[in-house]
PDB file of C-alpha atoms in Angstrom:
ATOM      1  CA  MET A   1      10.470 -22.285  31.785  1.00 37.00           C
ATOM      2  CA  ALA A   2      14.137 -22.911  32.464  1.00 39.00           C
ATOM      3  CA  VAL A   3      15.139 -25.632  34.501  1.00 39.00           C
ATOM      4  CA  SER A   4      18.218 -24.891  36.946  1.00 41.00           C
ATOM      5  CA  SER A   5      20.588 -27.484  38.449  1.00 43.00           C
ATOM      6  CA  GLU A   6      20.534 -28.100  42.010  1.00 43.00           C
ATOM      7  CA  VAL A   7      22.849 -25.870  43.888  1.00 41.00           C
ATOM      8  CA  ALA A   8      23.590 -26.116  47.520  1.00 46.00           C
ATOM      9  CA  GLY A   9      23.481 -23.177  49.797  1.00 52.00           C
ATOM     10  CA  ALA A  10      20.995 -20.330  50.855  1.00 55.00           C
ATOM     11  CA  ASN A  11      20.756 -16.545  50.120  1.00 57.00           C
ATOM     12  CA  ALA A  12      19.864 -13.684  52.534  1.00 59.00           C
ATOM     13  CA  ASP A  13      16.161 -14.509  52.493  1.00 60.00           C
ATOM     14  CA  GLY A  14      16.972 -18.007  53.824  1.00 62.00           C
ATOM     15  CA  LYS A  15      15.655 -19.555  50.463  1.00 61.00           C
ATOM     16  CA  THR A  16      17.993 -22.080  48.783  1.00 62.00           C
ATOM     17  CA  ILE A  17      19.820 -21.016  45.748  1.00 60.00           C
ATOM     18  CA  SER A  18      17.709 -23.524  43.560  1.00 59.00           C
ATOM     19  CA  GLU A  19      14.512 -21.874  45.011  1.00 58.00           C
ATOM     20  CA  THR A  20      15.637 -18.376  43.858  1.00 62.00           C
ATOM     21  CA  MET A  21      16.823 -19.581  40.370  1.00 61.00           C
ATOM     22  CA  CYS A  22      13.762 -21.528  39.530  1.00 82.00           C
ATOM     23  CA  PRO A  23      10.835 -21.669  41.863  1.00 81.00           C
ATOM     24  CA  TYR A  24       8.556 -23.146  39.404  1.00 86.00           C
ATOM     25  CA  ARG A  25      10.484 -26.206  39.185  1.00 88.00           C
ATOM     26  CA  LEU A  26      10.281 -26.693  42.977  1.00 89.00           C
ATOM     27  CA  VAL A  27       6.506 -26.465  42.925  1.00 91.00           C
ATOM     28  CA  LEU A  28       6.247 -28.842  40.010  1.00 91.00           C
ATOM     29  CA  GLU A  29       8.484 -31.388  41.819  1.00 92.00           C
ATOM     30  CA  HIS A  30       6.238 -31.081  44.952  1.00 93.00           C
ATOM     31  CA  VAL A  31       3.153 -31.638  43.012  1.00 93.00           C
ATOM     32  CA  THR A  32       4.287 -34.512  40.839  1.00 92.00           C
ATOM     33  CA  SER A  33       6.556 -36.303  43.407  1.00 92.00           C
ATOM     34  CA  ARG A  34       5.794 -39.849  44.067  1.00 90.00           C
ATOM     35  CA  TRP A  35       3.693 -39.047  47.196  1.00 94.00           C
ATOM     36  CA  GLY A  36       2.512 -35.665  46.122  1.00 95.00           C
ATOM     37  CA  VAL A  37       0.421 -37.049  43.367  1.00 94.00           C
ATOM     38  CA  LEU A  38      -1.245 -39.717  45.415  1.00 94.00           C
ATOM     39  CA  VAL A  39      -1.898 -37.323  48.242  1.00 96.00           C
ATOM     40  CA  LEU A  40      -3.399 -34.740  46.126  1.00 97.00           C
ATOM     41  CA  ILE A  41      -5.573 -37.212  44.251  1.00 96.00           C
ATOM     42  CA  GLU A  42      -6.785 -38.748  47.428  1.00 95.00           C
ATOM     43  CA  LEU A  43      -7.595 -35.366  48.929  1.00 97.00           C
ATOM     44  CA  LEU A  44      -9.906 -34.515  45.895  1.00 96.00           C
ATOM     45  CA  ASP A  45     -12.536 -36.941  47.365  1.00 95.00           C
ATOM     46  CA  ARG A  46     -12.801 -35.542  50.943  1.00 97.00           C
ATOM     47  CA  PRO A  47     -10.637 -34.478  53.973  1.00 97.00           C
ATOM     48  CA  TYR A  48      -8.645 -37.138  55.612  1.00 97.00           C
ATOM     49  CA  ARG A  49      -7.027 -37.629  59.031  1.00 96.00           C
ATOM     50  CA  PHE A  50      -3.495 -38.608  58.893  1.00 95.00           C
ATOM     51  CA  SER A  51      -3.764 -42.294  59.354  1.00 93.00           C
ATOM     52  CA  GLU A  52      -6.642 -42.689  57.158  1.00 95.00           C
ATOM     53  CA  LEU A  53      -4.605 -40.734  54.381  1.00 96.00           C
ATOM     54  CA  ARG A  54      -1.716 -43.084  54.882  1.00 95.00           C
ATOM     55  CA  ARG A  55      -3.946 -46.294  54.415  1.00 95.00           C
ATOM     56  CA  ALA A  56      -5.645 -44.631  51.248  1.00 95.00           C
ATOM     57  CA  VAL A  57      -2.264 -43.816  49.716  1.00 94.00           C
ATOM     58  CA  GLY A  58      -0.751 -47.005  50.985  1.00 90.00           C
ATOM     59  CA  GLN A  59      -3.111 -48.986  48.892  1.00 90.00           C
ATOM     60  CA  VAL A  60      -1.129 -47.995  45.804  1.00 79.00           C
ATOM     61  CA  LYS A  61       2.142 -48.218  47.362  1.00 80.00           C
ATOM     62  CA  PRO A  62       3.244 -48.234  51.173  1.00 91.00           C
ATOM     63  CA  VAL A  63       4.235 -44.889  52.551  1.00 93.00           C
ATOM     64  CA  SER A  64       6.145 -44.295  55.810  1.00 94.00           C
ATOM     65  CA  GLU A  65       4.800 -42.075  58.472  1.00 94.00           C
ATOM     66  CA  LYS A  66       7.829 -39.775  57.961  1.00 95.00           C
ATOM     67  CA  MET A  67       7.469 -39.442  54.258  1.00 95.00           C
ATOM     68  CA  LEU A  68       3.810 -38.767  54.417  1.00 96.00           C
ATOM     69  CA  ALA A  69       4.443 -36.003  57.042  1.00 96.00           C
ATOM     70  CA  GLN A  70       7.156 -34.568  55.009  1.00 96.00           C
ATOM     71  CA  THR A  71       4.893 -34.599  51.982  1.00 97.00           C
ATOM     72  CA  LEU A  72       1.893 -33.111  53.689  1.00 97.00           C
ATOM     73  CA  GLN A  73       4.209 -30.380  55.269  1.00 97.00           C
ATOM     74  CA  THR A  74       5.600 -29.478  51.697  1.00 96.00           C
ATOM     75  CA  LEU A  75       2.259 -29.247  50.151  1.00 97.00           C
ATOM     76  CA  GLU A  76       0.965 -27.049  53.079  1.00 97.00           C
ATOM     77  CA  ARG A  77       3.868 -24.731  52.834  1.00 96.00           C
ATOM     78  CA  ASP A  78       3.140 -24.509  49.118  1.00 96.00           C
ATOM     79  CA  GLY A  79      -0.533 -23.437  49.911  1.00 97.00           C
ATOM     80  CA  LEU A  80      -1.950 -26.565  48.464  1.00 98.00           C
ATOM     81  CA  VAL A  81      -3.084 -28.480  51.619  1.00 98.00           C
ATOM     82  CA  HIS A  82      -4.702 -27.178  54.674  1.00 98.00           C
ATOM     83  CA  ARG A  83      -3.960 -28.734  58.050  1.00 97.00           C
ATOM     84  CA  ASP A  84      -6.851 -28.316  60.538  1.00 96.00           C
ATOM     85  CA  ALA A  85      -5.686 -29.194  64.203  1.00 94.00           C
ATOM     86  CA  LYS A  86      -8.497 -29.416  66.559  1.00 91.00           C
ATOM     87  CA  PRO A  87      -7.854 -28.816  70.171  1.00 90.00           C
ATOM     88  CA  VAL A  88      -9.309 -32.174  71.638  1.00 91.00           C
ATOM     89  CA  ILE A  89      -8.172 -35.135  73.331  1.00 90.00           C
ATOM     90  CA  PRO A  90      -6.750 -37.246  71.668  1.00 87.00           C
ATOM     91  CA  PRO A  91      -5.523 -34.399  69.131  1.00 86.00           C
ATOM     92  CA  ARG A  92      -7.561 -34.568  65.781  1.00 90.00           C
ATOM     93  CA  VAL A  93      -5.729 -33.337  62.756  1.00 94.00           C
ATOM     94  CA  ASP A  94      -7.574 -33.223  59.275  1.00 96.00           C
ATOM     95  CA  TYR A  95      -5.898 -32.519  56.008  1.00 98.00           C
ATOM     96  CA  SER A  96      -7.783 -31.046  52.953  1.00 98.00           C
ATOM     97  CA  LEU A  97      -7.150 -29.178  49.816  1.00 98.00           C
ATOM     98  CA  THR A  98      -7.172 -25.423  49.397  1.00 98.00           C
ATOM     99  CA  GLY A  99      -8.625 -23.854  46.496  1.00 97.00           C
ATOM    100  CA  MET A 100      -5.160 -23.823  44.676  1.00 97.00           C
ATOM    101  CA  GLY A 101      -4.457 -27.446  45.834  1.00 98.00           C
ATOM    102  CA  ARG A 102      -7.904 -28.524  44.314  1.00 98.00           C
ATOM    103  CA  GLU A 103      -6.785 -27.034  40.994  1.00 97.00           C
ATOM    104  CA  ALA A 104      -3.329 -28.590  41.127  1.00 97.00           C
ATOM    105  CA  ALA A 105      -5.024 -32.005  42.204  1.00 97.00           C
ATOM    106  CA  GLU A 106      -7.505 -31.954  39.137  1.00 97.00           C
ATOM    107  CA  GLN A 107      -4.509 -31.446  36.904  1.00 96.00           C
ATOM    108  CA  VAL A 108      -2.492 -34.279  38.313  1.00 95.00           C
ATOM    109  CA  ARG A 109      -5.668 -36.561  38.050  1.00 96.00           C
ATOM    110  CA  GLY A 110      -5.933 -35.651  34.538  1.00 96.00           C
ATOM    111  CA  LEU A 111      -2.455 -36.655  33.762  1.00 94.00           C
ATOM    112  CA  ALA A 112      -2.807 -39.750  35.651  1.00 92.00           C
ATOM    113  CA  LEU A 113      -6.086 -40.671  33.722  1.00 94.00           C
ATOM    114  CA  TRP A 114      -4.335 -39.853  30.437  1.00 96.00           C
ATOM    115  CA  THR A 115      -1.479 -42.199  31.545  1.00 93.00           C
ATOM    116  CA  GLN A 116      -3.867 -45.029  32.349  1.00 93.00           C
ATOM    117  CA  GLU A 117      -5.680 -44.574  29.013  1.00 97.00           C
ATOM    118  CA  ARG A 118      -2.493 -44.555  26.906  1.00 97.00           C
ATOM    119  CA  MET A 119      -0.533 -47.371  28.832  1.00 96.00           C
ATOM    120  CA  GLY A 120      -1.218 -49.809  26.131  1.00 96.00           C
ATOM    121  CA  GLU A 121       0.431 -47.279  23.486  1.00 97.00           C
ATOM    122  CA  VAL A 122       3.326 -46.583  25.828  1.00 96.00           C
ATOM    123  CA  GLU A 123       4.051 -50.339  26.145  1.00 97.00           C
ATOM    124  CA  LYS A 124       3.954 -50.851  22.468  1.00 97.00           C
ATOM    125  CA  ALA A 125       6.424 -48.146  21.949  1.00 97.00           C
ATOM    126  CA  ARG A 126       8.745 -49.603  24.628  1.00 95.00           C
ATOM    127  CA  GLU A 127       8.680 -52.669  23.050  1.00 95.00           C
ATOM    128  CA  ALA A 128       9.360 -51.229  19.488  1.00 95.00           C
ATOM    129  CA  TYR A 129      12.173 -49.172  21.068  1.00 95.00           C
ATOM    130  CA  ASP A 130      13.603 -52.262  22.869  1.00 94.00           C
ATOM    131  CA  ALA A 131      13.294 -54.543  19.678  1.00 94.00           C
ATOM    132  CA  ALA A 132      15.190 -51.858  17.597  1.00 93.00           C
ATOM    133  CA  ARG A 133      18.055 -51.790  20.053  1.00 92.00           C
ATOM    134  CA  GLY A 134      18.096 -55.645  20.599  1.00 86.00           C
ATOM    135  CA  ARG A 135      17.024 -55.356  24.135  1.00 75.00           C
ATOM    136  CA  THR A 136      14.647 -57.829  26.075  1.00 66.00           C
ATOM    137  CA  GLY A 137      12.267 -56.696  29.022  1.00 60.00           C
ATOM    138  CA  THR A 138      12.008 -53.253  30.544  1.00 55.00           C
ATOM    139  CA  ALA A 139      15.430 -53.474  32.532  1.00 56.00           C
ATOM    140  CA  GLY A 140      18.351 -51.243  31.534  1.00 51.00           C
ATOM    141  CA  VAL A 141      16.447 -47.946  31.695  1.00 54.00           C
ATOM    142  CA  LEU A 142      18.817 -44.938  31.921  1.00 53.00           C
TER     143      LEU A 142
END
């Protein structure tokens, strides 16, 4: 899979040039974004209302309403999240995974679990790398 550089502008279909050049990269970015990962993993358990999902995701790292809304819209556009707006007062909107979203979420969760299991080895590798270069701590990352 080729990775294209970000190019501004849109083609006749209304898609950005980067979407036309490398659509896989954009879906991968959406799924593996900071909030995309957390949203997908949370939605594996059950459907959530917006405020519930914000609290659940916020246990790991606080997320603004704007960022969560953008993330959910992006994942919905990609066909990974289903938005169910019920016509009641007050309005009730539930978010859940589609079948494709469940597949993606399971893959992301697998990667998250692998990272958790291997963190000790990663830390040792970082320490060895830094020691070989005369660095201290984890600051100074490219």
